[in-house]
XYZ file of C-alpha atoms in Angstrom:
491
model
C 13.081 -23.864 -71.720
C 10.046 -26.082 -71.183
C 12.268 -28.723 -69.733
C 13.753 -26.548 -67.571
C 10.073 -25.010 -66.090
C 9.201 -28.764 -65.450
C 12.134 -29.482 -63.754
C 11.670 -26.917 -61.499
C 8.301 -27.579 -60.827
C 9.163 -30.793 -60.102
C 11.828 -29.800 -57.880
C 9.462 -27.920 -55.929
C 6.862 -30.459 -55.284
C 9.762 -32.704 -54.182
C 10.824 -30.645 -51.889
C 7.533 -29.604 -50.349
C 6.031 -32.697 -50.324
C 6.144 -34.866 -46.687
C 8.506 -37.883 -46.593
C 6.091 -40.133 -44.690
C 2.240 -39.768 -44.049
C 1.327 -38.769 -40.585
C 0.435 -42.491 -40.648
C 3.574 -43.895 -40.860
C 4.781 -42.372 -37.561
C 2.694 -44.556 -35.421
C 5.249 -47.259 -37.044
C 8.492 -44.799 -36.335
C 10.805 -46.583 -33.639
C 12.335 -44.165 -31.121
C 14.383 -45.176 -27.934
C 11.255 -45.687 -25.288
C 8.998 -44.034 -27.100
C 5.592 -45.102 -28.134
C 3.726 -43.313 -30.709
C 0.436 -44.096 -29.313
C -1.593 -42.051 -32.232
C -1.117 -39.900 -35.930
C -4.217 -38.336 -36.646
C -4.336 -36.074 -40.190
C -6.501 -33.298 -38.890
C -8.281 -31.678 -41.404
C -8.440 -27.984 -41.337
C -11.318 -26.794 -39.149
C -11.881 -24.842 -36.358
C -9.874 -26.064 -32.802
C -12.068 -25.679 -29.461
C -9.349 -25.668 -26.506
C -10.304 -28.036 -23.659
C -11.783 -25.875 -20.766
C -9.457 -26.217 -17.407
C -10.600 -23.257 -15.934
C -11.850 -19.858 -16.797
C -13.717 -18.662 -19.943
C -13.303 -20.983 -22.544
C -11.206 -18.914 -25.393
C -12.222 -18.419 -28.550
C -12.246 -21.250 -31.327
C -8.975 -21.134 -33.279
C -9.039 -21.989 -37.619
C -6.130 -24.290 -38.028
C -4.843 -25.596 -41.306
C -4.581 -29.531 -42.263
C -2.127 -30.991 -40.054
C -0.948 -34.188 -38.622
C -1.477 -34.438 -35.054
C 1.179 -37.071 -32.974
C 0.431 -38.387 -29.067
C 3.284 -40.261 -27.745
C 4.767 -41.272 -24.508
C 7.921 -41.440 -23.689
C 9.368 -44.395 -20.813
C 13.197 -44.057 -20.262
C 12.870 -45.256 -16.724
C 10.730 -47.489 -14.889
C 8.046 -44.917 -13.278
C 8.786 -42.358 -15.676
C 5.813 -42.008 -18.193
C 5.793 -38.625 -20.319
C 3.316 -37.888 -22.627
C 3.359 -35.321 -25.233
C 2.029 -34.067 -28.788
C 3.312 -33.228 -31.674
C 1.263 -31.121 -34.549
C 2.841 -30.911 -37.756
C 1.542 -28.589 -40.509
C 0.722 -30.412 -44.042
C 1.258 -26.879 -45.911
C 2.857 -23.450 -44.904
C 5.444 -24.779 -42.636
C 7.575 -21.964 -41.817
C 10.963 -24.408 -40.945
C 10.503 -24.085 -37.833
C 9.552 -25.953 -34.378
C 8.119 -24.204 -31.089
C 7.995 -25.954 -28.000
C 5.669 -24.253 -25.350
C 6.226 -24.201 -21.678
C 3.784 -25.560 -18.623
C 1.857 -23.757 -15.806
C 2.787 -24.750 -11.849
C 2.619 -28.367 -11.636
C -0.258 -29.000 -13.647
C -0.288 -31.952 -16.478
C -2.288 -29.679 -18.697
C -0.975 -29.229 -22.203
C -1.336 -25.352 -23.172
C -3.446 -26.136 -26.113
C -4.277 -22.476 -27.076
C -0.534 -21.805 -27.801
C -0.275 -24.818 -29.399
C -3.160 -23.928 -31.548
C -1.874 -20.137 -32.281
C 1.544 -21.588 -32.882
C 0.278 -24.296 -35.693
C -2.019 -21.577 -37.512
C 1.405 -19.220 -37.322
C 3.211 -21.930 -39.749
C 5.206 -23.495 -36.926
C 5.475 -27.267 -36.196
C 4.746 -27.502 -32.101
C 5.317 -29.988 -29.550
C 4.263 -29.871 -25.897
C 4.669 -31.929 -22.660
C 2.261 -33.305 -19.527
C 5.918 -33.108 -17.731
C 5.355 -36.633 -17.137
C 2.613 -36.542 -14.445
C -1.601 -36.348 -14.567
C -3.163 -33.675 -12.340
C -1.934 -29.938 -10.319
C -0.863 -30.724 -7.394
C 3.024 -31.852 -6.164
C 1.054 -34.577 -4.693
C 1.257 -36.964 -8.336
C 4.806 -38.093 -6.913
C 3.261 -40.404 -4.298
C 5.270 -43.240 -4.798
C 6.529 -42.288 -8.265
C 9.881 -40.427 -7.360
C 10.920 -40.193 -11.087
C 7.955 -38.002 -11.355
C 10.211 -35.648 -9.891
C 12.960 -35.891 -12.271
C 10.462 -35.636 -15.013
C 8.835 -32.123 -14.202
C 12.332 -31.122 -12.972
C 13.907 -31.166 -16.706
C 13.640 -34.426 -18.303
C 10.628 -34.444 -19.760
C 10.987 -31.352 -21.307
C 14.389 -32.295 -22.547
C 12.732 -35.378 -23.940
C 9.677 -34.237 -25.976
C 12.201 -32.020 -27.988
C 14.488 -34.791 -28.687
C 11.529 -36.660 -29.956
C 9.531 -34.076 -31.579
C 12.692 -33.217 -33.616
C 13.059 -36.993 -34.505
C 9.321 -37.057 -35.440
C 9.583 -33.638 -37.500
C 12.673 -34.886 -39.548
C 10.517 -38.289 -40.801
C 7.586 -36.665 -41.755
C 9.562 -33.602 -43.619
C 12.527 -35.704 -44.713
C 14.655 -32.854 -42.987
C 14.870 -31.021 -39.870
C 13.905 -27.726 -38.731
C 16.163 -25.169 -39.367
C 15.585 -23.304 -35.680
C 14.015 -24.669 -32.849
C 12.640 -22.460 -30.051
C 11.092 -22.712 -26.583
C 8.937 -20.126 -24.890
C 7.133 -20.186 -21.541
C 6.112 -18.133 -18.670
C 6.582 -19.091 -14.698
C 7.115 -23.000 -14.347
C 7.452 -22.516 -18.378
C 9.999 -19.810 -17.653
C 11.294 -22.219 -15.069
C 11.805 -24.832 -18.287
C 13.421 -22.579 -20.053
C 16.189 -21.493 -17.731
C 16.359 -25.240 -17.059
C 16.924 -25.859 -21.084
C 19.776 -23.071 -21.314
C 21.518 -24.487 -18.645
C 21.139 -28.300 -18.960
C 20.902 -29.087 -22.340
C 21.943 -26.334 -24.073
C 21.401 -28.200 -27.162
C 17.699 -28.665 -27.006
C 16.617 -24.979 -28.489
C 18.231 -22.396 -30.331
C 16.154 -19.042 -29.218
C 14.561 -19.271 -25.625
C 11.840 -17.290 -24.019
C 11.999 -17.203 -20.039
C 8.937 -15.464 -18.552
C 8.766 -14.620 -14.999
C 10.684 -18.092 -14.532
C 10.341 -19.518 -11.146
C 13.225 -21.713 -11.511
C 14.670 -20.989 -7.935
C 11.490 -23.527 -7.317
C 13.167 -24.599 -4.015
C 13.311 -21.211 -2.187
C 10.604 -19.701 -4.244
C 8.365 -22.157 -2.057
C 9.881 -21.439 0.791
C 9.178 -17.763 -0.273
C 5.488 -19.043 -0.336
C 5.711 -20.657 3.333
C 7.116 -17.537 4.998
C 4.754 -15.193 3.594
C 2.517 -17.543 5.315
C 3.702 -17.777 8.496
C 4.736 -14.151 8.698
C 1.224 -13.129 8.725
C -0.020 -15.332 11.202
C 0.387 -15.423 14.861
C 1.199 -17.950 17.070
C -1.665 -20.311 17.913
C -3.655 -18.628 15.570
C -5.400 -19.909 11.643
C -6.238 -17.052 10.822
C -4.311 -14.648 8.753
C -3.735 -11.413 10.007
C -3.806 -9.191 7.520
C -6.474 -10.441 4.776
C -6.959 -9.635 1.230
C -8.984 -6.776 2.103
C -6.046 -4.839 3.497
C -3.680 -5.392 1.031
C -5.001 -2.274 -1.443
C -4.058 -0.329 1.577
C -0.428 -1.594 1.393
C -0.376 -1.085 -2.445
C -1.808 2.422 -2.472
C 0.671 3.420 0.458
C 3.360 1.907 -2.151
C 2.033 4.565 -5.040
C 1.673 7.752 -2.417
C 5.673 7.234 -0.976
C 7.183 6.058 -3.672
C 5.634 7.175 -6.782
C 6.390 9.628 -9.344
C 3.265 11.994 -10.434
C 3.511 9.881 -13.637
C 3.384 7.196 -11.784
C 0.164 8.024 -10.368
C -1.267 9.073 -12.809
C -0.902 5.910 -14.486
C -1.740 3.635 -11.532
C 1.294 2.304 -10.937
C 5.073 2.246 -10.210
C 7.523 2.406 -12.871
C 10.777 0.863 -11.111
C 9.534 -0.557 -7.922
C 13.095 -1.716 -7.058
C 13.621 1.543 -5.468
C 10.877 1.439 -3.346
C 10.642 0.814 0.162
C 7.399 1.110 1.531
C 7.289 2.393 5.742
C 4.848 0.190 7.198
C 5.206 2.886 10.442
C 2.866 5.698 8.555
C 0.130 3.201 8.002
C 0.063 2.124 11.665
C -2.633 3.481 13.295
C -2.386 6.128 16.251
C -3.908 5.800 19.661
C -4.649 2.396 19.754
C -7.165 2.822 17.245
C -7.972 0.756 14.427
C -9.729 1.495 10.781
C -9.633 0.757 7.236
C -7.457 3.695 6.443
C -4.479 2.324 8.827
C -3.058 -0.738 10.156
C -3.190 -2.279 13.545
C 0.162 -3.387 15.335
C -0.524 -7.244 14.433
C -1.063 -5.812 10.515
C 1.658 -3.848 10.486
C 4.194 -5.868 12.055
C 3.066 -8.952 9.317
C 3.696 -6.186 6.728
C 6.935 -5.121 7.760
C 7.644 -8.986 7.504
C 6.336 -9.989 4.100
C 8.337 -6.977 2.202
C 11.525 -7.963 4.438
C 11.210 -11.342 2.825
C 12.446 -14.599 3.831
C 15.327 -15.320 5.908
C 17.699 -17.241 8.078
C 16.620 -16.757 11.393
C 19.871 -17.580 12.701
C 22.463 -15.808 10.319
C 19.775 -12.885 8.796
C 20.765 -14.322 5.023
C 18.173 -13.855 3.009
C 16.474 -17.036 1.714
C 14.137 -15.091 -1.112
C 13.750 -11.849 -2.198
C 10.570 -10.539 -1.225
C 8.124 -9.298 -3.658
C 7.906 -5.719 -5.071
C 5.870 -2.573 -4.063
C 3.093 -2.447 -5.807
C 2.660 -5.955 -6.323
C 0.422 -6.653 -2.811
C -3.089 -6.995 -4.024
C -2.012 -10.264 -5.252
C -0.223 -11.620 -2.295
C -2.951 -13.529 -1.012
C -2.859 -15.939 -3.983
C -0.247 -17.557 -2.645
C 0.171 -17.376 0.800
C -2.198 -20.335 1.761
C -3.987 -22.861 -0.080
C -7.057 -21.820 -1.512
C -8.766 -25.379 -1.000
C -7.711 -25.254 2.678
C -6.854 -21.714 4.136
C -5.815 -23.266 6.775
C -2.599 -24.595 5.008
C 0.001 -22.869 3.488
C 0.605 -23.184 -0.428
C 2.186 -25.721 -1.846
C 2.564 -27.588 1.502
C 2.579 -30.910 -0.667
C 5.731 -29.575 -1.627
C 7.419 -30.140 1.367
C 5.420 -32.830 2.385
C 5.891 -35.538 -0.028
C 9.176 -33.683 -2.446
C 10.895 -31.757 0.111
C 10.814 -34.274 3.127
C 8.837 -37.406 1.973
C 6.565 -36.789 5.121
C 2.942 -37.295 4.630
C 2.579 -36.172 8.233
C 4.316 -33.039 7.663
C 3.219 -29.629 9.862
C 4.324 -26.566 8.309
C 4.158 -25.486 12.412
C 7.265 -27.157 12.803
C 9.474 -25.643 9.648
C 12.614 -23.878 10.579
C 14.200 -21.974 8.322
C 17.734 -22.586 8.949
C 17.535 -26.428 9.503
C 14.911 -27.499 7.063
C 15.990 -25.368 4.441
C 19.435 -27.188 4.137
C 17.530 -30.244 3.901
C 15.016 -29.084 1.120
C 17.847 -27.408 -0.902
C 19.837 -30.979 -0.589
C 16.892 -33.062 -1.530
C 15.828 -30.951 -4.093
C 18.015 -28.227 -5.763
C 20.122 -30.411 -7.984
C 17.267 -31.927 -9.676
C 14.587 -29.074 -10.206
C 16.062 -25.884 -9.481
C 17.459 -23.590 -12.653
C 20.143 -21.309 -10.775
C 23.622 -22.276 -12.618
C 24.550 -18.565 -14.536
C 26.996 -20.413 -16.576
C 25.436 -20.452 -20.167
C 28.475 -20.558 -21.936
C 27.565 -24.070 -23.284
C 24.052 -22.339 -24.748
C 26.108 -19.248 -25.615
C 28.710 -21.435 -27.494
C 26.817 -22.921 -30.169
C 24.956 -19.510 -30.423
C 21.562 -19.983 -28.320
C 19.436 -16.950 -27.577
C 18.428 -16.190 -24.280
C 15.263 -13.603 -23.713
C 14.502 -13.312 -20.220
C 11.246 -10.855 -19.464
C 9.609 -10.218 -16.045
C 6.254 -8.439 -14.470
C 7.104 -5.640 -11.852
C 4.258 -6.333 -10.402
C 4.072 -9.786 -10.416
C 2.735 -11.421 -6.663
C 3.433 -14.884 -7.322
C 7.522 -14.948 -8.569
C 10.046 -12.236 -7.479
C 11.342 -10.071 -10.185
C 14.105 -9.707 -7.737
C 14.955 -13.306 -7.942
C 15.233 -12.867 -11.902
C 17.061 -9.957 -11.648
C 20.090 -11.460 -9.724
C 19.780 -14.402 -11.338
C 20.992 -11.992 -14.838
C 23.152 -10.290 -12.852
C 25.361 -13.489 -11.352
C 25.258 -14.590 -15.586
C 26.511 -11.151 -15.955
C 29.159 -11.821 -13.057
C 29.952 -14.983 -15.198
C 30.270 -14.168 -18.291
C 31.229 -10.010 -18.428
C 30.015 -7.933 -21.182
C 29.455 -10.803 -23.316
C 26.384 -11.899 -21.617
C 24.315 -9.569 -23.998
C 25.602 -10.885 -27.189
C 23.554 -14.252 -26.044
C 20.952 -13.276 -23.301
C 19.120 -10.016 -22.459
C 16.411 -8.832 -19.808
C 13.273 -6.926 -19.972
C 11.019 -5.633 -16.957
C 7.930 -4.890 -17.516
C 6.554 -2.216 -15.209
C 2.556 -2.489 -14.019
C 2.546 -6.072 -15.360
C 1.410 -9.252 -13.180
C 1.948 -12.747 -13.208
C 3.087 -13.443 -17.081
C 0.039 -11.100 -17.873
C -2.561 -8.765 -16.532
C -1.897 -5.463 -14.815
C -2.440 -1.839 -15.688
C 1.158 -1.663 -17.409
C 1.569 -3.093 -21.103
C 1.413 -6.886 -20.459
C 1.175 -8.913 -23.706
C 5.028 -9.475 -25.089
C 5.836 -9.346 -28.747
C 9.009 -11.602 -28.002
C 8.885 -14.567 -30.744
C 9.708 -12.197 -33.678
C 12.242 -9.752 -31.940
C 14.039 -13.422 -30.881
C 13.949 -14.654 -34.605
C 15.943 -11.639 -35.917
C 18.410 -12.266 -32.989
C 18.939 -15.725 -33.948
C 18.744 -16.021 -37.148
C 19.804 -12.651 -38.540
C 21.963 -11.325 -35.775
C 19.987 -8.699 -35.062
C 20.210 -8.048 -30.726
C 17.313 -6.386 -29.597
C 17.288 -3.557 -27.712
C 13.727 -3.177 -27.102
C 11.257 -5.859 -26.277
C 7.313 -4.686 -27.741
C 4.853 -5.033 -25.359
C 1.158 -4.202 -26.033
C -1.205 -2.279 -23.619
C -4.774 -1.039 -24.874
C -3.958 -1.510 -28.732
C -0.552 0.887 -28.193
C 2.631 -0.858 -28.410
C 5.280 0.196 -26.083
C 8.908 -0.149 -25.936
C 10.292 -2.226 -23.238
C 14.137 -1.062 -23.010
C 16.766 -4.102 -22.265
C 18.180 -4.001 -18.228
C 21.540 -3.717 -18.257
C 24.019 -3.802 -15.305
C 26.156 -1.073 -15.907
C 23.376 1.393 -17.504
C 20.535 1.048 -19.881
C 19.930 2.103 -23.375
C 17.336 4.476 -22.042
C 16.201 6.702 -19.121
C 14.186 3.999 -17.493
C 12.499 0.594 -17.582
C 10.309 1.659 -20.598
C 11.105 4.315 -23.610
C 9.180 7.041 -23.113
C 11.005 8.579 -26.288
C 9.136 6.140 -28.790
């Protein structure tokens, strides 16, 4: 009997215990990859670097061994990322976290939440320093890294790096990120389908290509010609968004502040215009209205009418002007770098002369195969039994929730009725950008996509918290949903 306690005890320190010191990884050899440092953090409190904004709260994290590497697989490519590996408490598995637009910076306070959760997490600069397109002067393979390699990369790695110091592997590996991280995401699921075995996609911009050109014509739709100056300016836009609420809105809509399924509204732009030739705060001139009626049309061929993006929903314009110009030059439209030096390799580029039947062809051919996530066949991801939770903001200005929605429906189109056994979407009504809003906006998806994947358990619901109450998100379905609307008002 005592031999038998002592064995086990031993079995259990054998088992917990790390295979290497955090040390020894700076020794590890991986294909191109240089483990440049493997620091054992003691536990302490974590300050995350200030980019912008408040600075958050510190964060108490546990011992753990913290890993900077770079990866180099082609000449110009140069793709840093961490690793942070738990000493105690590991839960078995690894989290990768998702980007922001094309910014370099690491999102340290997931990183930091993730590690003090029991995960082992790994995140990428997407192989690039700085926020703006411009960091692939001269280094095309910059391109190729924010497009999917580097994300594809820094998992390979951070699984290599996870199995030395453990001795094993983790037994799920998951991926969750919101716009350009939804983007990744998409872009895992489709690529390499291997990478991740639960995914979260959050308002994913991963029709990059056309959601820019979604940017430029909101841009040039609300200017006229020979003219700077917008025409309808941030100011206005309540005016469009509480028109949105008065036609379209249910009385529980209003009384909540905003619209439950926008995608059956359709706001008339000719009720705001103002009568007489007069001109006031409570209507819209014939230059506002007419830039209006454009930007809710949305982008399209001017040639063949196809539409080139969906436009964004009802209820969703007080945040239009975020992205309609530059803010460091209002002068410019957003993301003209884009075009300039991905799009067309033309530093001298004039978003004057765009046209959006020609140029588009040539931005979708230099760009769509490498950075856009559009292909609705998952069956690779589906086939070794990946997890796909999509989740979108009805109100979100800066990505189209009608871009995500067809994007689910043409995987539908693919793969029939078994597209919810592996992927499922949830709209969020009143919610922003990946956050923010007067609907609930803070998603409780990690734990509803661990029961999927690991116990089989397909959710139906997707939490979301608003003001301490937790509300039920119900799953968008083609054919019907599993309740009366976009959330459960049953719960």
């Amino acid at each position: 009997m005592h031999r038998a306690i002592l064995f086990v005890l031993w079995l259990f320190v054998a088992t917990s215990a790390q295979a290497a010191t955090c040390e020894d990884l700076v020794r590890l050899r991986l294909d191109n990859v240089t483990v440049l440092s493997a620091e054992a953090v003691p536990a302490g409190d974590f300050h995350t670097p200030l980019h912008f904004g408040p600075r958050p709260p510190a964060v108490a994290l546990p011992d753990h061994c913290r890993l900077r590497a770079v990866a180099t697989p082609v000449a110009g490519s140069r793709i840093g990322f961490e690793v942070w590996l738990p000493v105690k408490g590991w839960n078995g598995r690894l989290k990768m976290f998702g980007n922001g637009g094309y910014s370099s910076a690491l999102p340290y306070a997931q990183l930091a939440g993730g590690l003090k959760d029991g995960y082992a997490v790994t995140a990428t600069d997407t192989g690039h320093q700085g926020d703006d397109p411009d960091f692939a002067v001269g280094l095309p393979q910059t391109i190729v890294d924010w497009g999917h390699r580097a994300v594809h990369l820094t998992a390979v790695n951070a699984k290599a790096l996870l199995r030395t110091y453990y001795g094993r592997p983790a037994n799920h590996s998951y991926f969750e990120g919101c716009s350009t991280g939804g983007h990744q995401a998409l872009m895992s699921a489709q690529r390499y389908p291997e990478d991740f075995d639960g995914i979260i996609a959050g308002a994913p911009g991963n029709n990059r290509t056309r959601l820019n050109i979604g940017f430029l014509w909101q841009f040039v739709a609300n200017r006229q010609q020979g003219s700077l100056e917008p025409v309808l300016t941030a100011a206005r836009l309540p005016l469009l968004k509480e028109a949105a609420l008065a036609q379209c809105g249910t009385v529980e809509d209003r009384a909540r502040g905003y619209l439950e399924n926008p995608f059956m509204c359709k706001v008339d732009v000719e009720r705001l215009r103002c009568r007489g030739g007069t001109s006031n705060s409570d209507c819209l001139s014939e230059a506002e209205a007419s830039a209006a009626a454009r930007m809710y049309a949305g982008a399209s061929n001017p040639r063949t009418g196809v539409q080139l993006y969906p436009p964004w929903l009802a209820g969703s314009e007080t945040g239009w002007s975020q992205y309609w110009a530059d803010p460091r030059n209002p002068s410019q439209p957003m993301r003209g770098n884009f075009f300039r030096f991905w799009a067309f390799n033309d530093p001298v580029w004039d978003w004057h002369t765009f046209d959006f039947d020609r140029d588009v062809i040539r931005a979708d051919r230099a760009l769509a195969g490498v950075i856009d996530a559009t292909n609705p066949d998952l069956s690779r991801f589906a086939g070794r039994g990946g997890k796909l939770i999509l989740y979108h903001g009805l109100a979100d200005p800066v990505v189209s929730p009608w871009d995500t929605r067809r994007y689910y429906e043409a995987v539908r189109q693919r793969s029939g009725t078994a597209t919810t056994h592996f992927a499922r979407l949830f709209f969020a009504p009143g919610m922003g950008h990946c956050g923010g809003g007067p609907g609930p906006n803070v998603m409780g998806a990690q734990s509803v996509l661990e029961r999927w994947t690991e116990q089989g358990v397909s959710p139906d619901f997707l939490p979301a918290l608003k003001d301490g109450k937790v509300h039920r998100l119900c799953h968008y379905s083609v054919e019907k949903s599993v309740c009366s609307g976009l959330i459960d008002h049953n719960q």
